[in-house]
Amino acid sequence: MVFPRSVLVTGANRGIGLGLVQQFLKHPEVEIIIATARDVSKATELNTIKDPRLHILPLTVTCDKSIDNLVEEVVKIVGEQGLNLLVNNAGIAVNYGTKVEISRAKLHEQLDVNSISVVLVSQKFLPLLQKGGAKSTAPDFTVGKSAILTISSGLGSIGANAIGSKTIIGFQSLAYRMSKSAVNQFNRTIAVDLESDGVLAVAFCPGWVQTDLGSAKAELTVEQSTSALVDSFSKLNKEHNGGFLNRKLEVIPF
Ligand code: NDP
């Protein structure tokens, strides 16, 4: 099992992001955990965690200035060692529109947070991740070296979509599905493009999880999902590069 020296998790004030931070804190190998929140002053649960390894910083993924400010702050924290792992977790799933009745504005909002912002956050952190990889003595293509992991969703699978827009909780998922399919393409494309830079890229479905987004009816607790995810992160190697996997490292069809 390999753990990163430093990790950054977006959207970490609640839900799966908060759970991932709590799981990373259990591992002493992880020396720096950067948890981002849109409004740090309202990140109540994160702010109650007293651990010198935890750094809580603001990030609105849809704002370029906010991303640039975060990069500047992270440089000060990680220093010459760079960053080993970026977890693109922040996401939204707004329930709007039935079938194809969705406005341009709502499509933009959905795709901006879940797809476009993942590209831009990853792009801005790439130099720090490359530095992290160059400085690390961990095995190649592990999260201890240099990795971009993206929390996608099984609903992003085109091959497994037999039910269309409607989901079992009545959520109309067309735009959400599109946003996650797009981010899966991003993941596969950068996995190939960044292979020569030694950066691992994998997309994960966390399962159906009891969060504000997943609803109270979901089958997994945040603890169950995120403990499995972090365990799987620690087992990643080059064979997984570009993959779309569930929390148990099983392959999901694109
Ligand atoms: P939550 O709604 O519980 O949390 C979403 C997080 O994303 C919050 O921290 C939220 O911040 C943040 N966020 C939303 N928009 C922005 C933005 N513009 N800038 C920065 N941060 C933002 O959702 P989950 O924890 O359930 O979801 C996390 C990820 O897991 C998402 O990518 C989701 O698509 C994915 N997922 C979840 C599943 C589930 O069943 N729960 C299933 C499959 C995938 P704020 O508090 O400020 O709104």
XYZ file of C-alpha atoms and ligand atoms in Angstrom:
302
model
C 0.000 0.000 0.000
C 1.310 3.421 -0.945
C 0.074 6.698 0.513
C 0.868 10.210 -0.673
C 3.054 12.551 1.348
C 0.715 15.367 0.317
C -2.874 15.357 -0.932
C -5.410 18.009 -1.914
C -9.155 17.252 -1.869
C -11.669 19.673 -3.447
C -15.157 20.117 -1.980
C -14.010 18.763 1.372
C -16.348 20.571 3.774
C -19.074 17.914 3.582
C -20.046 14.589 2.059
C -17.498 12.392 0.312
C -14.782 15.082 0.301
C -14.945 15.422 4.091
C -14.944 11.631 4.413
C -11.847 11.339 2.222
C -10.019 13.860 4.407
C -10.994 11.913 7.542
C -9.689 8.695 5.969
C -6.385 10.238 4.845
C -5.862 11.570 8.396
C -5.849 7.966 9.664
C -2.609 7.297 7.786
C 0.567 8.694 9.376
C 2.375 8.466 6.010
C 0.224 11.382 4.851
C 2.048 14.464 6.096
C 0.029 17.222 4.415
C -3.715 17.212 3.758
C -5.154 20.244 2.010
C -8.942 20.345 2.281
C -10.741 22.977 0.258
C -14.123 24.573 0.877
C -15.985 27.353 -0.909
C -16.508 29.160 2.396
C -13.921 28.112 4.968
C -15.717 29.975 7.784
C -18.772 27.752 7.273
C -16.807 24.477 7.067
C -17.899 23.576 10.600
C -16.890 19.904 10.693
C -13.535 20.482 9.008
C -12.763 23.305 11.426
C -13.309 21.030 14.437
C -10.532 18.656 13.283
C -7.393 19.442 15.258
C -4.481 17.960 13.359
C -1.397 19.944 12.329
C -1.290 18.063 9.003
C -4.645 19.524 7.938
C -4.736 22.804 6.004
C -8.155 24.244 5.156
C -8.167 26.621 2.192
C -10.831 28.324 0.063
C -11.641 27.120 -3.444
C -14.558 27.788 -5.750
C -13.738 25.495 -8.657
C -15.646 27.614 -11.193
C -13.545 30.720 -10.453
C -10.120 31.008 -12.136
C -8.889 33.590 -9.600
C -9.851 31.268 -6.761
C -7.863 28.406 -8.362
C -4.831 30.681 -8.876
C -4.993 31.878 -5.251
C -5.163 28.293 -4.046
C -2.124 27.271 -6.102
C -0.149 30.148 -4.523
C -1.094 29.016 -1.015
C -0.398 25.341 -1.722
C 3.078 26.198 -3.066
C 3.842 27.782 0.327
C 2.669 24.663 2.173
C 4.221 21.857 0.107
C 7.420 23.722 -0.770
C 10.094 22.044 -2.864
C 8.516 18.613 -2.340
C 5.564 19.518 -4.587
C 2.169 17.849 -4.437
C 1.634 14.100 -4.846
C -2.113 13.687 -5.152
C -4.995 15.842 -6.382
C -8.493 14.493 -5.749
C -11.112 16.254 -7.902
C -14.175 15.640 -5.764
C -16.282 18.828 -5.785
C -19.462 18.297 -7.740
C -23.121 19.121 -8.107
C -26.161 17.222 -9.303
C -29.020 19.610 -9.743
C -32.330 17.935 -10.370
C -33.754 19.834 -13.268
C -35.569 19.081 -16.482
C -37.232 15.927 -17.647
C -36.006 14.129 -20.727
C -34.420 16.863 -22.888
C -36.201 19.812 -21.244
C -33.118 21.498 -19.825
C -32.104 25.135 -20.185
C -28.768 26.257 -21.580
C -27.974 27.973 -18.274
C -28.564 24.829 -16.237
C -26.520 22.693 -18.651
C -23.685 25.201 -18.363
C -23.846 25.145 -14.566
C -23.761 21.354 -14.429
C -20.934 20.983 -16.929
C -18.959 23.896 -15.492
C -18.658 22.425 -11.989
C -18.367 18.717 -12.828
C -16.345 18.765 -16.060
C -14.802 22.092 -17.105
C -13.564 22.987 -13.617
C -11.934 19.575 -13.202
C -9.871 20.282 -16.321
C -8.861 23.746 -15.119
C -8.040 22.765 -11.522
C -5.950 19.819 -12.776
C -4.207 22.018 -15.341
C -3.231 24.606 -12.711
C -1.907 21.979 -10.303
C 0.004 19.990 -12.918
C 3.368 21.746 -12.376
C 3.168 21.075 -8.620
C 2.198 17.451 -9.275
C 5.106 17.012 -11.676
C 7.407 18.441 -9.022
C 5.891 16.082 -6.457
C 6.556 13.132 -8.731
C 10.147 14.185 -9.394
C 10.919 14.521 -5.665
C 9.164 11.372 -4.478
C 10.919 8.034 -4.065
C 7.602 6.142 -4.124
C 7.024 3.609 -6.940
C 6.050 5.066 -10.327
C 2.322 5.444 -11.110
C 1.207 5.373 -7.481
C -0.511 8.034 -5.394
C 2.768 8.413 -3.521
C 4.365 9.709 -6.684
C 2.054 11.931 -8.734
C -1.645 11.370 -9.382
C -4.905 13.057 -10.413
C -7.928 11.097 -9.178
C -11.391 12.241 -10.176
C -14.593 11.356 -8.377
C -16.880 10.531 -11.270
C -20.088 8.490 -11.134
C -21.439 5.259 -12.565
C -24.109 7.492 -14.116
C -21.340 8.759 -16.409
C -21.090 5.338 -18.019
C -22.513 5.368 -21.532
C -22.220 1.586 -21.909
C -24.143 0.869 -18.695
C -26.949 3.363 -19.323
C -30.082 1.308 -19.913
C -32.476 3.543 -17.962
C -32.062 6.943 -19.593
C -32.494 10.102 -17.580
C -34.693 8.815 -14.766
C -33.030 7.341 -11.681
C -34.471 5.223 -8.889
C -34.777 8.262 -6.615
C -36.599 10.219 -9.324
C -33.611 12.449 -10.038
C -33.517 13.466 -13.713
C -29.920 12.736 -14.577
C -29.344 13.744 -18.214
C -27.062 16.715 -17.534
C -25.323 15.006 -14.609
C -24.650 11.928 -16.738
C -23.234 14.121 -19.510
C -20.971 15.935 -17.045
C -19.552 12.684 -15.692
C -19.104 11.118 -19.174
C -17.121 14.230 -20.112
C -14.934 13.989 -17.059
C -14.291 10.315 -17.801
C -13.046 11.306 -21.254
C -10.839 13.940 -19.621
C -9.439 11.285 -17.305
C -8.651 8.809 -20.084
C -7.146 11.494 -22.306
C -4.796 12.925 -19.673
C -3.810 9.413 -18.607
C -2.351 8.958 -22.095
C -1.067 12.515 -22.493
C 0.645 12.607 -19.086
C 2.011 9.068 -19.088
C 5.439 10.323 -20.136
C 5.309 12.789 -17.222
C 4.670 9.881 -14.851
C 1.294 11.236 -13.698
C -1.331 8.590 -12.875
C -4.959 9.482 -13.730
C -7.943 7.400 -12.622
C -11.691 8.116 -12.391
C -13.697 6.546 -9.562
C -17.345 5.944 -8.793
C -17.769 6.148 -5.006
C -20.978 4.075 -5.016
C -24.360 5.494 -3.999
C -23.541 7.404 -0.859
C -25.589 9.070 1.907
C -24.735 12.709 1.296
C -26.761 15.791 0.405
C -26.181 14.854 -3.245
C -26.772 11.112 -2.891
C -29.800 11.463 -0.533
C -30.503 9.711 2.764
C -31.849 6.712 0.814
C -28.412 5.824 -0.558
C -26.937 2.423 0.229
C -23.517 3.411 1.597
C -22.460 5.620 4.487
C -19.752 8.178 3.778
C -17.435 6.117 6.005
C -18.073 2.906 4.014
C -17.499 4.603 0.665
C -14.475 6.677 1.582
C -12.645 3.973 3.547
C -12.942 1.698 0.486
C -11.864 4.511 -1.835
C -8.735 5.431 0.132
C -7.825 1.749 0.462
C -8.143 1.411 -3.331
C -6.199 4.630 -3.954
C -3.293 3.121 -2.016
C -3.276 0.052 -4.304
C -3.233 1.879 -7.642
C -0.483 1.161 -10.138
C 0.236 1.644 -13.833
C -2.329 -1.012 -14.840
C -5.080 1.265 -13.526
C -3.925 4.343 -15.450
C -6.811 5.865 -17.437
C -9.316 3.538 -15.805
C -12.888 4.131 -14.682
C -13.234 2.081 -11.495
C -15.598 1.547 -8.624
C -14.491 1.891 -5.005
C -13.322 -1.762 -5.006
C -11.089 -1.248 -8.062
C -13.517 -3.088 -10.340
C -13.752 -1.784 -13.911
C -16.881 0.160 -14.938
C -17.667 0.240 -18.678
C -17.087 3.622 -20.285
P -22.213 16.874 -1.573
O -23.323 17.630 -2.179
O -22.387 16.265 -0.219
O -20.873 17.757 -1.537
C -20.448 18.418 -2.690
C -19.190 19.186 -2.390
O -18.787 19.859 -3.594
C -19.384 20.272 -1.322
O -18.211 20.404 -0.563
C -19.615 21.502 -2.169
O -19.305 22.717 -1.522
C -18.627 21.242 -3.298
N -18.902 22.107 -4.426
C -20.027 22.193 -5.175
N -19.902 23.159 -6.092
C -18.671 23.711 -5.920
C -17.954 24.758 -6.542
N -18.476 25.472 -7.558
N -16.703 25.053 -6.096
C -16.170 24.344 -5.087
N -16.795 23.355 -4.435
C -18.035 23.032 -4.854
O -21.873 15.725 -2.651
P -21.098 14.339 -2.523
O -20.127 14.378 -1.422
O -22.098 13.256 -2.592
O -20.348 14.320 -3.929
C -18.929 14.409 -4.065
C -18.579 13.882 -5.451
O -18.989 12.521 -5.547
C -19.285 14.628 -6.585
O -18.378 14.813 -7.653
C -20.406 13.676 -6.964
O -20.810 13.855 -8.309
C -19.749 12.333 -6.729
N -20.682 11.225 -6.563
C -21.514 11.166 -5.480
C -22.391 10.103 -5.338
C -23.302 9.949 -4.174
O -24.097 8.985 -4.154
N -23.246 10.819 -3.172
C -22.463 9.018 -6.346
C -21.526 9.190 -7.435
C -20.676 10.241 -7.518
P -20.471 23.606 -0.783
O -20.708 22.951 0.546
O -19.886 24.965 -0.688
O -21.682 23.545 -1.667
